[in-house]
Every structure is written in C-alpha cells, then in structure tokens.
mmCIF file of C-alpha atoms and ligand atoms in Angstrom:
data_model
loop_
_atom_site.group_PDB
_atom_site.id
_atom_site.type_symbol
_atom_site.label_atom_id
_atom_site.label_comp_id
_atom_site.label_asym_id
_atom_site.label_seq_id
_atom_site.Cartn_x
_atom_site.Cartn_y
_atom_site.Cartn_z
ATOM 1 C CA MET A 1 -8.594 5.332 24.995
ATOM 2 C CA THR A 2 -10.545 8.586 25.850
ATOM 3 C CA LYS A 3 -11.045 11.597 23.432
ATOM 4 C CA PRO A 4 -8.832 14.191 24.510
ATOM 5 C CA GLY A 5 -10.852 17.060 26.342
ATOM 6 C CA THR A 6 -14.069 15.055 26.517
ATOM 7 C CA GLY A 7 -13.624 12.057 28.697
ATOM 8 C CA THR A 8 -15.557 9.822 26.293
ATOM 9 C CA THR A 9 -14.340 6.581 24.854
ATOM 10 C CA TYR A 10 -12.596 6.967 21.397
ATOM 11 C CA ILE A 11 -10.949 4.281 19.771
ATOM 12 C CA PRO A 12 -9.037 5.268 16.494
ATOM 13 C CA LEU A 13 -8.789 3.480 13.392
ATOM 14 C CA CYS A 14 -4.889 3.288 13.083
ATOM 15 C CA VAL A 15 -2.657 5.729 14.784
ATOM 16 C CA PRO A 16 1.336 5.823 15.117
ATOM 17 C CA GLU A 17 3.037 4.035 18.146
ATOM 18 C CA ILE A 18 5.983 6.167 19.258
ATOM 19 C CA ARG A 19 7.662 4.346 22.079
ATOM 20 C CA GLY A 20 11.274 3.619 20.978
ATOM 21 C CA ASN A 21 14.344 5.962 20.347
ATOM 22 C CA GLU A 22 12.389 8.485 18.346
ATOM 23 C CA TRP A 23 13.206 11.374 20.800
ATOM 24 C CA LYS A 24 16.794 10.533 21.053
ATOM 25 C CA TYR A 25 17.538 10.291 17.246
ATOM 26 C CA VAL A 26 15.377 13.366 16.445
ATOM 27 C CA LYS A 27 17.221 15.287 19.073
ATOM 28 C CA ASN A 28 20.512 14.328 17.739
ATOM 29 C CA CYS A 29 19.460 15.770 14.531
ATOM 30 C CA LEU A 30 18.353 19.052 16.183
ATOM 31 C CA ASP A 31 21.519 19.150 18.432
ATOM 32 C CA THR A 32 23.931 18.666 15.400
ATOM 33 C CA GLY A 33 22.013 20.887 12.642
ATOM 34 C CA TRP A 34 21.565 17.833 10.354
ATOM 35 C CA VAL A 35 17.827 18.609 9.848
ATOM 36 C CA SER A 36 17.422 18.428 5.993
ATOM 37 C CA SER A 37 17.725 16.190 3.246
ATOM 38 C CA VAL A 38 21.288 15.126 3.848
ATOM 39 C CA GLY A 39 22.544 13.475 6.982
ATOM 40 C CA GLU A 40 23.726 10.068 8.354
ATOM 41 C CA TYR A 41 20.136 8.973 9.453
ATOM 42 C CA VAL A 42 18.953 9.027 5.617
ATOM 43 C CA ASN A 43 21.700 6.856 4.753
ATOM 44 C CA GLN A 44 21.374 4.468 7.763
ATOM 45 C CA PHE A 45 17.431 4.344 7.310
ATOM 46 C CA GLU A 46 18.069 3.392 3.502
ATOM 47 C CA ARG A 47 20.472 0.554 4.759
ATOM 48 C CA LEU A 48 17.698 -0.633 7.305
ATOM 49 C CA ILE A 49 14.953 -0.740 4.757
ATOM 50 C CA ALA A 50 17.156 -2.433 2.215
ATOM 51 C CA GLU A 51 18.100 -5.140 4.878
ATOM 52 C CA THR A 52 14.634 -5.428 6.128
ATOM 53 C CA VAL A 53 13.044 -5.969 2.778
ATOM 54 C CA GLY A 54 15.883 -8.045 1.597
ATOM 55 C CA ALA A 55 16.933 -6.048 -1.603
ATOM 56 C CA ARG A 56 20.129 -4.553 -2.621
ATOM 57 C CA SER A 57 19.267 -0.903 -2.391
ATOM 58 C CA ALA A 58 16.754 1.488 -1.173
ATOM 59 C CA VAL A 59 16.127 5.118 -1.963
ATOM 60 C CA ALA A 60 14.342 7.185 0.744
ATOM 61 C CA THR A 61 11.548 9.520 -0.611
ATOM 62 C CA THR A 62 9.362 12.181 0.596
ATOM 63 C CA SER A 63 6.429 9.697 0.357
ATOM 64 C CA GLY A 64 5.082 6.477 -0.923
ATOM 65 C CA THR A 65 3.346 8.444 -3.851
ATOM 66 C CA SER A 66 6.649 10.145 -4.797
ATOM 67 C CA ALA A 67 8.406 6.727 -4.744
ATOM 68 C CA LEU A 68 5.659 5.391 -7.053
ATOM 69 C CA HIS A 69 6.152 8.071 -9.372
ATOM 70 C CA ILE A 70 9.843 7.769 -9.550
ATOM 71 C CA ALA A 71 9.444 3.944 -9.782
ATOM 72 C CA LEU A 72 7.389 4.327 -12.944
ATOM 73 C CA LEU A 73 9.796 6.683 -14.613
ATOM 74 C CA VAL A 74 12.811 4.345 -13.692
ATOM 75 C CA SER A 75 11.134 1.327 -15.083
ATOM 76 C CA GLY A 76 10.655 2.858 -18.601
ATOM 77 C CA VAL A 77 6.992 4.022 -18.323
ATOM 78 C CA GLN A 78 6.733 7.248 -20.719
ATOM 79 C CA PRO A 79 4.088 9.572 -21.610
ATOM 80 C CA ASP A 80 1.104 7.840 -23.230
ATOM 81 C CA ASP A 81 2.213 4.227 -22.272
ATOM 82 C CA GLU A 82 -0.467 2.255 -20.355
ATOM 83 C CA VAL A 83 0.254 0.339 -17.102
ATOM 84 C CA LEU A 84 -1.917 -2.147 -15.444
ATOM 85 C CA VAL A 85 -2.764 -1.619 -11.770
ATOM 86 C CA SER A 86 -5.113 -2.638 -9.146
ATOM 87 C CA ASN A 87 -8.586 -1.235 -9.182
ATOM 88 C CA LEU A 88 -9.196 -1.768 -5.436
ATOM 89 C CA THR A 89 -6.761 0.432 -3.809
ATOM 90 C CA PHE A 90 -5.898 3.724 -2.188
ATOM 91 C CA ILE A 91 -5.706 6.337 -5.090
ATOM 92 C CA ALA A 92 -1.938 7.192 -5.033
ATOM 93 C CA PRO A 93 -0.720 4.440 -7.397
ATOM 94 C CA VAL A 94 -3.113 5.348 -10.103
ATOM 95 C CA ASN A 95 -2.553 9.009 -9.654
ATOM 96 C CA ALA A 96 1.270 8.247 -10.036
ATOM 97 C CA ILE A 97 0.689 6.598 -13.377
ATOM 98 C CA ARG A 98 -0.992 9.894 -14.511
ATOM 99 C CA TYR A 99 1.929 12.024 -12.961
ATOM 100 C CA ALA A 100 4.154 10.000 -15.479
ATOM 101 C CA ARG A 101 1.702 10.949 -18.101
ATOM 102 C CA ALA A 102 0.866 7.321 -18.733
ATOM 103 C CA TRP A 103 -2.678 5.659 -18.529
ATOM 104 C CA PRO A 104 -4.105 3.370 -16.010
ATOM 105 C CA ILE A 105 -5.558 0.090 -17.141
ATOM 106 C CA LEU A 106 -7.724 -0.987 -13.981
ATOM 107 C CA ILE A 107 -7.896 -4.373 -13.330
ATOM 108 C CA ASP A 108 -10.493 -6.074 -10.703
ATOM 109 C CA ALA A 109 -9.775 -7.272 -7.309
ATOM 110 C CA GLU A 110 -10.290 -11.232 -6.834
ATOM 111 C CA PRO A 111 -13.136 -11.849 -4.144
ATOM 112 C CA HIS A 112 -11.420 -14.361 -1.634
ATOM 113 C CA PHE A 113 -8.400 -12.404 -0.548
ATOM 114 C CA TRP A 114 -9.273 -8.965 -2.235
ATOM 115 C CA GLN A 115 -5.985 -8.505 -4.074
ATOM 116 C CA ILE A 116 -5.608 -7.973 -7.702
ATOM 117 C CA ASP A 117 -6.794 -10.842 -9.730
ATOM 118 C CA ALA A 118 -3.617 -12.411 -11.434
ATOM 119 C CA GLN A 119 -5.942 -14.375 -13.789
ATOM 120 C CA LYS A 120 -7.575 -11.020 -14.982
ATOM 121 C CA VAL A 121 -4.156 -9.574 -15.453
ATOM 122 C CA ARG A 122 -3.214 -12.529 -17.620
ATOM 123 C CA ASP A 123 -6.641 -12.303 -19.537
ATOM 124 C CA PHE A 124 -6.217 -8.973 -20.231
ATOM 125 C CA LEU A 125 -2.622 -9.085 -21.546
ATOM 126 C CA LYS A 126 -3.564 -12.294 -23.642
ATOM 127 C CA ASP A 127 -6.975 -11.205 -25.081
ATOM 128 C CA ASN A 128 -6.879 -7.407 -25.102
ATOM 129 C CA CYS A 129 -3.489 -6.693 -26.320
ATOM 130 C CA ARG A 130 -1.118 -7.589 -29.345
ATOM 131 C CA TYR A 131 2.290 -8.634 -28.910
ATOM 132 C CA THR A 132 4.652 -8.124 -32.122
ATOM 133 C CA ARG A 133 8.226 -7.671 -32.512
ATOM 134 C CA GLY A 134 8.722 -7.483 -28.851
ATOM 135 C CA GLU A 135 6.066 -4.720 -28.373
ATOM 136 C CA LEU A 136 2.755 -4.923 -26.393
ATOM 137 C CA ARG A 137 -0.117 -2.846 -27.571
ATOM 138 C CA ASN A 138 -3.702 -2.488 -26.276
ATOM 139 C CA ARG A 139 -5.840 -3.529 -29.289
ATOM 140 C CA ARG A 140 -8.577 -0.913 -28.356
ATOM 141 C CA THR A 141 -6.356 2.176 -27.815
ATOM 142 C CA GLY A 142 -3.273 1.069 -29.868
ATOM 143 C CA ARG A 143 -0.994 2.385 -26.981
ATOM 144 C CA HIS A 144 1.980 0.534 -25.662
ATOM 145 C CA VAL A 145 1.510 -1.474 -22.362
ATOM 146 C CA LYS A 146 4.732 -0.990 -20.205
ATOM 147 C CA ALA A 147 4.286 -2.022 -16.912
ATOM 148 C CA ILE A 148 2.378 -3.818 -14.219
ATOM 149 C CA LEU A 149 1.753 -2.181 -10.971
ATOM 150 C CA PRO A 150 0.009 -4.484 -8.389
ATOM 151 C CA VAL A 151 -0.919 -3.294 -4.998
ATOM 152 C CA HIS A 152 -0.676 -5.379 -1.954
ATOM 153 C CA ILE A 153 -3.576 -4.150 -0.101
ATOM 154 C CA LEU A 154 -4.334 -4.191 3.697
ATOM 155 C CA GLY A 155 -0.989 -5.742 4.619
ATOM 156 C CA HIS A 156 -1.931 -8.842 2.623
ATOM 157 C CA PRO A 157 0.347 -10.045 -0.368
ATOM 158 C CA VAL A 158 -0.956 -10.314 -3.869
ATOM 159 C CA ASP A 159 -0.534 -13.600 -5.409
ATOM 160 C CA ILE A 160 2.450 -12.383 -7.302
ATOM 161 C CA GLU A 161 4.095 -15.111 -8.947
ATOM 162 C CA PRO A 162 1.540 -15.468 -11.798
ATOM 163 C CA ILE A 163 1.833 -11.948 -12.470
ATOM 164 C CA VAL A 164 5.481 -11.792 -12.533
ATOM 165 C CA SER A 165 5.301 -15.008 -14.838
ATOM 166 C CA VAL A 166 3.064 -13.370 -17.255
ATOM 167 C CA ALA A 167 5.007 -10.100 -17.000
ATOM 168 C CA ARG A 168 8.122 -12.039 -18.199
ATOM 169 C CA GLU A 169 6.134 -13.409 -21.189
ATOM 170 C CA PHE A 170 5.592 -9.832 -22.494
ATOM 171 C CA GLY A 171 8.902 -8.399 -21.123
ATOM 172 C CA LEU A 172 6.960 -5.917 -18.749
ATOM 173 C CA PRO A 173 8.378 -4.849 -15.452
ATOM 174 C CA VAL A 174 6.623 -5.487 -12.172
ATOM 175 C CA ILE A 175 6.326 -2.453 -9.842
ATOM 176 C CA GLU A 176 5.230 -3.580 -6.260
ATOM 177 C CA ASP A 177 3.121 -1.136 -4.411
ATOM 178 C CA ALA A 178 4.105 -2.647 -0.944
ATOM 179 C CA THR A 179 3.111 0.604 0.786
ATOM 180 C CA GLU A 180 0.870 -1.267 3.035
ATOM 181 C CA CYS A 181 2.903 -4.542 3.488
ATOM 182 C CA LEU A 182 6.212 -3.966 5.024
ATOM 183 C CA GLY A 183 7.230 -7.172 6.552
ATOM 184 C CA ALA A 184 4.714 -9.386 4.954
ATOM 185 C CA LYS A 185 5.883 -12.646 2.796
ATOM 186 C CA TYR A 186 4.752 -14.263 -0.142
ATOM 187 C CA ARG A 187 5.422 -18.116 -0.325
ATOM 188 C CA GLY A 188 8.130 -17.384 2.265
ATOM 189 C CA GLN A 189 9.834 -14.116 0.322
ATOM 190 C CA ARG A 190 9.301 -10.687 1.405
ATOM 191 C CA THR A 191 7.005 -8.465 -0.398
ATOM 192 C CA GLY A 192 8.955 -5.889 -2.379
ATOM 193 C CA THR A 193 11.454 -8.410 -3.691
ATOM 194 C CA ILE A 194 9.447 -10.499 -6.156
ATOM 195 C CA GLY A 195 8.823 -7.877 -8.764
ATOM 196 C CA ASP A 196 11.492 -5.645 -10.424
ATOM 197 C CA ILE A 197 11.198 -2.525 -7.998
ATOM 198 C CA ALA A 198 8.720 -1.751 -5.091
ATOM 199 C CA CYS A 199 7.671 1.249 -3.006
ATOM 200 C CA PHE A 200 6.844 1.615 0.413
ATOM 201 C CA SER A 201 5.101 4.409 2.561
ATOM 202 C CA PHE A 202 6.035 5.494 5.893
ATOM 203 C CA ASN A 203 2.745 7.747 6.329
ATOM 204 C CA GLY A 204 1.361 7.928 9.745
ATOM 205 C CA ASN A 205 -1.149 5.343 9.366
ATOM 206 C CA LYS A 206 1.427 2.840 8.229
ATOM 207 C CA ILE A 207 3.002 -0.066 10.230
ATOM 208 C CA ILE A 208 5.981 2.257 10.813
ATOM 209 C CA THR A 209 5.964 5.984 10.240
ATOM 210 C CA THR A 210 8.428 8.850 9.454
ATOM 211 C CA GLY A 211 5.435 11.162 9.692
ATOM 212 C CA GLY A 212 5.378 11.146 5.808
ATOM 213 C CA GLY A 213 7.913 9.412 3.787
ATOM 214 C CA GLY A 214 8.605 6.502 1.463
ATOM 215 C CA ALA A 215 11.217 4.359 -0.018
ATOM 216 C CA ILE A 216 11.960 2.739 -3.436
ATOM 217 C CA VAL A 217 13.519 -0.761 -3.071
ATOM 218 C CA THR A 218 15.082 -2.625 -5.939
ATOM 219 C CA SER A 219 18.078 -5.144 -6.544
ATOM 220 C CA ASN A 220 18.727 -3.471 -9.779
ATOM 221 C CA THR A 221 21.616 -1.173 -8.883
ATOM 222 C CA GLU A 222 21.138 0.859 -12.216
ATOM 223 C CA TRP A 223 17.473 1.567 -11.556
ATOM 224 C CA ALA A 224 18.289 2.591 -7.836
ATOM 225 C CA SER A 225 21.114 4.916 -8.739
ATOM 226 C CA ARG A 226 18.694 6.440 -11.280
ATOM 227 C CA ALA A 227 16.150 6.822 -8.753
ATOM 228 C CA ARG A 228 18.457 8.586 -6.424
ATOM 229 C CA TYR A 229 19.390 10.903 -9.197
ATOM 230 C CA LEU A 230 15.859 11.703 -10.259
ATOM 231 C CA THR A 231 14.604 12.131 -6.653
ATOM 232 C CA THR A 232 17.562 14.752 -5.954
ATOM 233 C CA GLN A 233 16.881 17.242 -8.848
ATOM 234 C CA ALA A 234 18.783 15.368 -11.332
ATOM 235 C CA LYS A 235 21.981 17.160 -10.276
ATOM 236 C CA ASP A 236 24.962 16.207 -12.853
ATOM 237 C CA ASP A 237 27.506 18.505 -11.023
ATOM 238 C CA GLN A 238 27.465 18.885 -7.366
ATOM 239 C CA VAL A 239 29.255 22.404 -7.463
ATOM 240 C CA GLU A 240 28.105 23.973 -10.659
ATOM 241 C CA PHE A 241 24.528 23.230 -10.472
ATOM 242 C CA VAL A 242 24.230 21.506 -13.720
ATOM 243 C CA HIS A 243 20.863 19.449 -13.996
ATOM 244 C CA GLY A 244 20.813 17.080 -16.948
ATOM 245 C CA GLU A 245 17.028 16.422 -16.830
ATOM 246 C CA ILE A 246 14.093 17.753 -14.983
ATOM 247 C CA GLY A 247 14.501 16.131 -11.511
ATOM 248 C CA TYR A 248 12.363 16.137 -8.420
ATOM 249 C CA ASN A 249 12.661 17.292 -4.763
ATOM 250 C CA TYR A 250 11.751 13.896 -3.352
ATOM 251 C CA ARG A 251 14.185 13.323 -0.770
ATOM 252 C CA LEU A 252 13.269 12.320 2.615
ATOM 253 C CA THR A 253 14.946 14.713 5.507
ATOM 254 C CA ASN A 254 17.277 13.515 8.115
ATOM 255 C CA ILE A 255 14.603 14.293 10.763
ATOM 256 C CA GLN A 256 12.136 11.991 8.975
ATOM 257 C CA ALA A 257 14.709 9.469 8.731
ATOM 258 C CA ALA A 258 15.760 9.560 12.262
ATOM 259 C CA LEU A 259 12.118 8.810 13.115
ATOM 260 C CA GLY A 260 12.165 6.022 10.736
ATOM 261 C CA CYS A 261 15.419 4.391 12.115
ATOM 262 C CA ALA A 262 13.726 4.412 15.582
ATOM 263 C CA GLN A 263 10.601 2.950 14.299
ATOM 264 C CA ILE A 264 12.262 0.193 12.087
ATOM 265 C CA GLU A 265 13.745 -0.998 15.256
ATOM 266 C CA MET A 266 10.321 -1.947 16.649
ATOM 267 C CA LEU A 267 8.990 -3.717 13.507
ATOM 268 C CA PRO A 268 9.226 -7.093 14.656
ATOM 269 C CA GLN A 269 7.312 -6.140 17.620
ATOM 270 C CA TYR A 270 4.613 -4.144 15.955
ATOM 271 C CA ILE A 271 4.136 -7.014 13.240
ATOM 272 C CA GLU A 272 3.469 -9.440 16.349
ATOM 273 C CA LYS A 273 1.044 -7.029 17.542
ATOM 274 C CA LYS A 274 -0.911 -6.715 14.491
ATOM 275 C CA LEU A 275 -1.083 -10.513 14.255
ATOM 276 C CA ALA A 276 -2.443 -10.780 17.828
ATOM 277 C CA ILE A 277 -5.149 -8.271 16.932
ATOM 278 C CA ALA A 278 -6.002 -10.047 14.020
ATOM 279 C CA SER A 279 -6.277 -13.539 16.133
ATOM 280 C CA ARG A 280 -8.288 -11.644 18.709
ATOM 281 C CA TYR A 281 -10.746 -10.501 16.257
ATOM 282 C CA GLU A 282 -10.801 -13.794 14.435
ATOM 283 C CA ALA A 283 -11.507 -15.498 17.558
ATOM 284 C CA GLY A 284 -14.319 -12.715 18.835
ATOM 285 C CA LEU A 285 -16.176 -12.026 15.687
ATOM 286 C CA LYS A 286 -17.983 -15.230 15.380
ATOM 287 C CA VAL A 287 -21.270 -14.061 14.043
ATOM 288 C CA SER A 288 -23.305 -14.630 11.271
ATOM 289 C CA GLY A 289 -23.042 -12.098 8.659
ATOM 290 C CA ILE A 290 -19.366 -11.126 9.425
ATOM 291 C CA THR A 291 -16.293 -12.624 7.363
ATOM 292 C CA VAL A 292 -13.097 -12.078 9.093
ATOM 293 C CA MET A 293 -10.038 -10.988 7.204
ATOM 294 C CA PRO A 294 -8.780 -13.873 5.102
ATOM 295 C CA GLU A 295 -5.091 -14.877 4.733
ATOM 296 C CA ALA A 296 -4.289 -16.733 1.403
ATOM 297 C CA PRO A 297 -2.184 -20.147 1.430
ATOM 298 C CA TRP A 298 0.617 -18.174 -0.275
ATOM 299 C CA ALA A 299 0.651 -15.441 2.359
ATOM 300 C CA GLU A 300 2.146 -14.268 5.687
ATOM 301 C CA SER A 301 0.031 -11.306 6.143
ATOM 302 C CA ILE A 302 0.822 -8.521 8.652
ATOM 303 C CA PHE A 303 -2.795 -7.517 8.835
ATOM 304 C CA TRP A 304 -1.925 -3.880 8.689
ATOM 305 C CA LEU A 305 -5.456 -2.713 8.450
ATOM 306 C CA TYR A 306 -7.839 -5.387 9.839
ATOM 307 C CA THR A 307 -10.956 -5.386 7.784
ATOM 308 C CA VAL A 308 -14.024 -7.320 7.808
ATOM 309 C CA LEU A 309 -16.852 -7.910 5.435
ATOM 310 C CA VAL A 310 -20.455 -7.413 6.504
ATOM 311 C CA GLU A 311 -23.107 -9.134 4.804
ATOM 312 C CA GLU A 312 -26.424 -7.236 5.215
ATOM 313 C CA GLU A 313 -28.889 -9.972 4.892
ATOM 314 C CA GLN A 314 -27.381 -12.131 7.554
ATOM 315 C CA PHE A 315 -26.081 -9.505 10.029
ATOM 316 C CA GLY A 316 -28.986 -7.459 9.874
ATOM 317 C CA MET A 317 -27.769 -4.256 8.438
ATOM 318 C CA CYS A 318 -25.084 -3.121 5.987
ATOM 319 C CA ALA A 319 -21.427 -1.968 6.464
ATOM 320 C CA ARG A 320 -22.353 1.794 6.467
ATOM 321 C CA THR A 321 -24.803 1.556 9.115
ATOM 322 C CA VAL A 322 -22.434 -0.407 11.157
ATOM 323 C CA LEU A 323 -19.970 2.541 10.532
ATOM 324 C CA LYS A 324 -22.311 5.055 11.887
ATOM 325 C CA LYS A 325 -23.421 2.959 15.026
ATOM 326 C CA LEU A 326 -19.905 2.416 16.024
ATOM 327 C CA GLU A 327 -18.953 5.958 15.784
ATOM 328 C CA ALA A 328 -21.738 6.963 17.892
ATOM 329 C CA GLN A 329 -20.144 4.445 20.436
ATOM 330 C CA GLY A 330 -16.575 6.395 20.041
ATOM 331 C CA ILE A 331 -15.168 3.578 17.565
ATOM 332 C CA GLN A 332 -13.821 4.663 14.531
ATOM 333 C CA THR A 333 -14.106 2.441 11.252
ATOM 334 C CA ARG A 334 -13.681 2.997 7.631
ATOM 335 C CA PRO A 335 -14.903 1.544 4.405
ATOM 336 C CA LEU A 336 -12.321 0.492 1.752
ATOM 337 C CA TRP A 337 -11.520 3.116 -0.816
ATOM 338 C CA GLN A 338 -13.960 3.862 -3.612
ATOM 339 C CA PRO A 339 -12.829 1.493 -6.415
ATOM 340 C CA MET A 340 -10.900 3.468 -8.954
ATOM 341 C CA HIS A 341 -13.356 2.912 -11.744
ATOM 342 C CA ARG A 342 -15.873 4.909 -9.830
ATOM 343 C CA SER A 343 -13.520 7.553 -8.815
ATOM 344 C CA PRO A 344 -14.598 10.931 -10.386
ATOM 345 C CA VAL A 345 -11.058 11.393 -11.536
ATOM 346 C CA HIS A 346 -10.134 7.988 -12.947
ATOM 347 C CA ARG A 347 -13.732 6.738 -14.149
ATOM 348 C CA ASN A 348 -13.012 7.434 -17.663
ATOM 349 C CA CYS A 349 -9.858 4.923 -17.589
ATOM 350 C CA GLU A 350 -10.057 1.562 -18.948
ATOM 351 C CA ALA A 351 -11.349 -0.624 -16.621
ATOM 352 C CA PHE A 352 -11.271 -4.681 -16.906
ATOM 353 C CA GLN A 353 -14.280 -6.547 -15.449
ATOM 354 C CA CYS A 354 -14.507 -4.913 -12.182
ATOM 355 C CA GLU A 355 -17.296 -6.453 -10.515
ATOM 356 C CA SER A 356 -15.694 -7.907 -7.375
ATOM 357 C CA ALA A 357 -14.241 -4.446 -6.474
ATOM 358 C CA ASP A 358 -17.804 -2.964 -6.096
ATOM 359 C CA TRP A 359 -18.984 -6.189 -4.395
ATOM 360 C CA LEU A 360 -16.108 -5.830 -1.760
ATOM 361 C CA HIS A 361 -16.316 -2.095 -1.468
ATOM 362 C CA ALA A 362 -20.200 -2.499 -0.508
ATOM 363 C CA ARG A 363 -19.215 -4.966 2.507
ATOM 364 C CA ALA A 364 -15.647 -4.149 3.717
ATOM 365 C CA LEU A 365 -15.208 -2.231 6.863
ATOM 366 C CA SER A 366 -11.707 -1.543 8.847
ATOM 367 C CA LEU A 367 -11.852 -1.961 12.339
ATOM 368 C CA PRO A 368 -9.499 -0.217 14.904
ATOM 369 C CA CYS A 369 -5.983 -1.886 14.889
ATOM 370 C CA SER A 370 -3.486 0.544 16.144
ATOM 371 C CA VAL A 371 -0.325 -1.128 17.596
ATOM 372 C CA GLY A 372 -1.239 0.473 20.788
ATOM 373 C CA LEU A 373 -4.705 -0.809 20.814
ATOM 374 C CA THR A 374 -5.355 -2.422 24.341
ATOM 375 C CA GLU A 375 -7.088 -5.935 24.671
ATOM 376 C CA SER A 376 -9.922 -4.171 26.641
ATOM 377 C CA ASP A 377 -10.599 -1.562 23.690
ATOM 378 C CA GLN A 378 -10.466 -4.395 21.492
ATOM 379 C CA ASP A 379 -12.946 -6.264 23.418
ATOM 380 C CA TYR A 380 -15.183 -3.185 23.355
ATOM 381 C CA VAL A 381 -15.145 -3.090 19.814
ATOM 382 C CA VAL A 382 -15.898 -6.854 19.423
ATOM 383 C CA LYS A 383 -18.679 -6.732 21.976
ATOM 384 C CA SER A 384 -20.257 -3.445 20.081
ATOM 385 C CA VAL A 385 -20.167 -5.271 16.578
ATOM 386 C CA ILE A 386 -21.593 -8.453 18.218
ATOM 387 C CA GLY A 387 -24.327 -6.565 20.044
ATOM 388 C CA MET A 388 -25.503 -5.232 16.761
ATOM 389 C CA ALA A 389 -25.952 -8.514 15.098
ATOM 390 C CA ASN A 390 -29.857 -8.946 13.548
ATOM 391 C CA GLY A 391 -30.613 -5.282 14.802
ATOM 392 C CA GLY A 392 -29.161 -5.870 18.374
ATOM 393 C CA ALA A 393 -31.228 -8.788 19.153
ATOM 394 C CA SER A 394 -27.980 -10.628 20.419
ATOM 395 C CA ASP A 395 -27.508 -10.596 24.176
ATOM 396 C CA VAL A 396 -23.757 -11.212 23.777
HETATM 397 C C1 PLP B 1 -1.913 1.485 -1.689
HETATM 398 C C2 PLP B 1 -1.102 2.639 -1.143
HETATM 399 N N1 PLP B 1 -0.236 3.267 -2.276
HETATM 400 C C3 PLP B 1 0.515 4.192 -1.987
HETATM 401 C C4 PLP B 1 0.174 5.031 -0.986
HETATM 402 C C5 PLP B 1 0.878 6.376 -0.851
HETATM 403 O O1 PLP B 1 1.799 6.609 0.211
HETATM 404 P P1 PLP B 1 2.119 7.947 0.848
HETATM 405 O O2 PLP B 1 0.700 8.337 1.598
HETATM 406 O O3 PLP B 1 3.164 7.871 1.678
HETATM 407 O O4 PLP B 1 2.129 9.092 -0.332
HETATM 408 C C6 PLP B 1 -0.544 4.596 0.121
HETATM 409 C C7 PLP B 1 -0.826 5.328 1.537
HETATM 410 O O5 PLP B 1 -0.823 6.139 1.947
HETATM 411 C C8 PLP B 1 -1.366 3.495 0.043
HETATM 412 O O6 PLP B 1 -2.010 2.679 0.787
#
C-alpha cells in the first residue's frame, strides 16, 4: 500500500475493509429517507448480531462504550458499588464503570495469554472481600462488590469459566467486554454468551464496522428490554413523551446499521483472513527475542489485533525502538494500552497485583493486520522486523 499523495510505502495497523453490500444498503437508506435511529436495518442488524453470537437478544448502540455503560446499569451496578475489571485493556470499560458512578477494581493480566487473571479474580474475592447475608463487600473500602467485567483483549478469549464459577459463588453478574472478540470461541462456545450480558464494538478498527457503533447481547429478555428502554431515552409513552427515568440517546442509526448488515455478511471471510495473517506472522517471525501471539488451549482466537512481544536483550532493541524504526519504513505499529493502574485518570483506583500488565506493556507491539493486508505487504513487515534483530546484523 502507498500513502495517498506521497507514493511512499505505508502499511497501516488495522483499517476497515469495505467490499460487500455497503454501498447498496446505505443507498437504500438514503433513497428511502430512513437515515436515523428507526429503520429496518437496525432491526435486521440486531437479529444478525444475536444470531452470530448465539444469544437471544441484541440491542444496537452508538458505541461499544455506551453498550458497556448500559450493560452495567442493567446488571444492577449502582453508584458507589465496585466492579472487578481487566487492568490491561483499552480504557473504555473502566470509564464506563465511572459513568455508572461506580468504582473499578483493576485486576492484573496473566502473562501467558495476556488476558485478565482468573486466579487473581478469585483471590481478590476470597481474600479481600467479606460475604455476609448474601452481600459481598470489599474489606478495605466497605463498598459493595457488584459485578465482574472481564475484557477479551486482542481477539482472544479470557479463561472465563473459572470467573463465571466464582461469580456464581458470590451471586455476581459477569459482563463480558467482547468488543474485540466477535466470532472467537471459548471451549467451543462463542464469546459473549458465557457471562450474563456482553458488549460488542463496531468501531472502525474492529473486525466489522458500522463506522461507530456497538451492541449489548444477552439471553436475559428482561435485561434486553431494559437495555432497549435505557438506550432510547427511557420513554414510557410514545405519543405523550413521558419518561420514567433518565435515559440515554444511545441508539444506532439506520445508516450505521445498514453498514453493519453488509459487514456482518463478510464476517466468516474476515475471520479466515485474520487467521491467515496470524499463521503467516507465526511462520515468518522465527527470530530470537520475538514471541508470537499465543493461543490458549481453551481458545479459538480471531487474532483481531496481531501482537508480539519483543524481548530487548535477545532481540537487540526494545519494542518502542522497533516501533520507531518500523514507522520510518512506512509500517504502522502500536504498543498495547497503558495499563489502567498507570492511567492518569484511573491510577487512584484499587489495583490488585498488577505486575504482569506492566511486564506485557513494556514488550507488546501490535503489527499491521487489516483484513485487506496483502501477502507482499505482510512479507515486507516480516522482513523489516527480522532485519532489525540484533541491531540489524541479520542478513535475512
Ligand atoms: C476492549 C474495548 N472495550 C471497549 C471499547 C469501546 O468501543 P467503542 O470504541 O465502540 O466505544 C473498545 C474499542 O474501541 C475496546 O477495545
């Protein structure tokens, strides 16, 4: 790929792929005037999402972040409650907990598959909380612990069964942040159906996109209708504009849903392409100091954002230097998100044994992995990385 207007090589990290029925469906919205938050594409997209995930209901939202906000409210999180959440994540789920005026408890990642550490979730609940008369309270703060929000990062599922199991012991709902994980499976079951409620994102960098958008998915029909109510301004009377509580304008538009309907038709092909990209990187990046992206025994990852670890001592330079050198060669890469316990806005939140997140953050580098990535562009990335090993001494 070349950078528009420059003629120089530019391989972006992860950009949308528009090659299906997008034009046709969006044109249909424009031709009929159904452009806003009511329309057949919204209903159709919700049906397709529910079907794809394997849940009873889906409620389309303006973003993954708004989906998370509503999922927290629907599952009973109230002001001043606490919610256990992944520390190594994009900031949105942690912000969403604050939107609900609750407090995040940041739980470390495990170092092998980089997901929230299920053992640490259990340890925190068992050792740091008190469970009496059906109420779970943080011993230190005295606050109610009300939910667990594991984030499946990078397209790879969390080891979620042990989390659901400890959640059941304490009567906590599990809210899956599956925004990066549409189509992945945990022990044969789709992510987003293992907890009580799940959220997806259709932001531009996700495996399918609506430009911006999200969905709440659940098999709890009561929760689904409450989510629909809250995302559409909590209107009690469609004619008289009577609103029973403070709702939100979080509904996806018909134009965005039209894009989504076209994109979701391509999902199997796009997942296949992500897997092919992962295999090619795995085969190509056999060099000391690079750890390719792992896949746990419980997982069928979609390898949404292909990420490696760079070990400075063996590779000859650190991940940040690799990033800069690749940028100079027209290749966009990115480190993982700053762990939440380091974030200026969340660093005062309680964090539970977060050393692995720091270790991973220092080493992780995401490589170009758009669905449209060509094999020759990918080979150029591989060659560029290999050529840097041990200060560029390699002649590969
Ligand atoms: C883990 C995670 N959670 C939540 C979100 C929020 O989704 P959105 O950007 O659609 O609000 C994203 C990404 O964008 C994400 O990566």
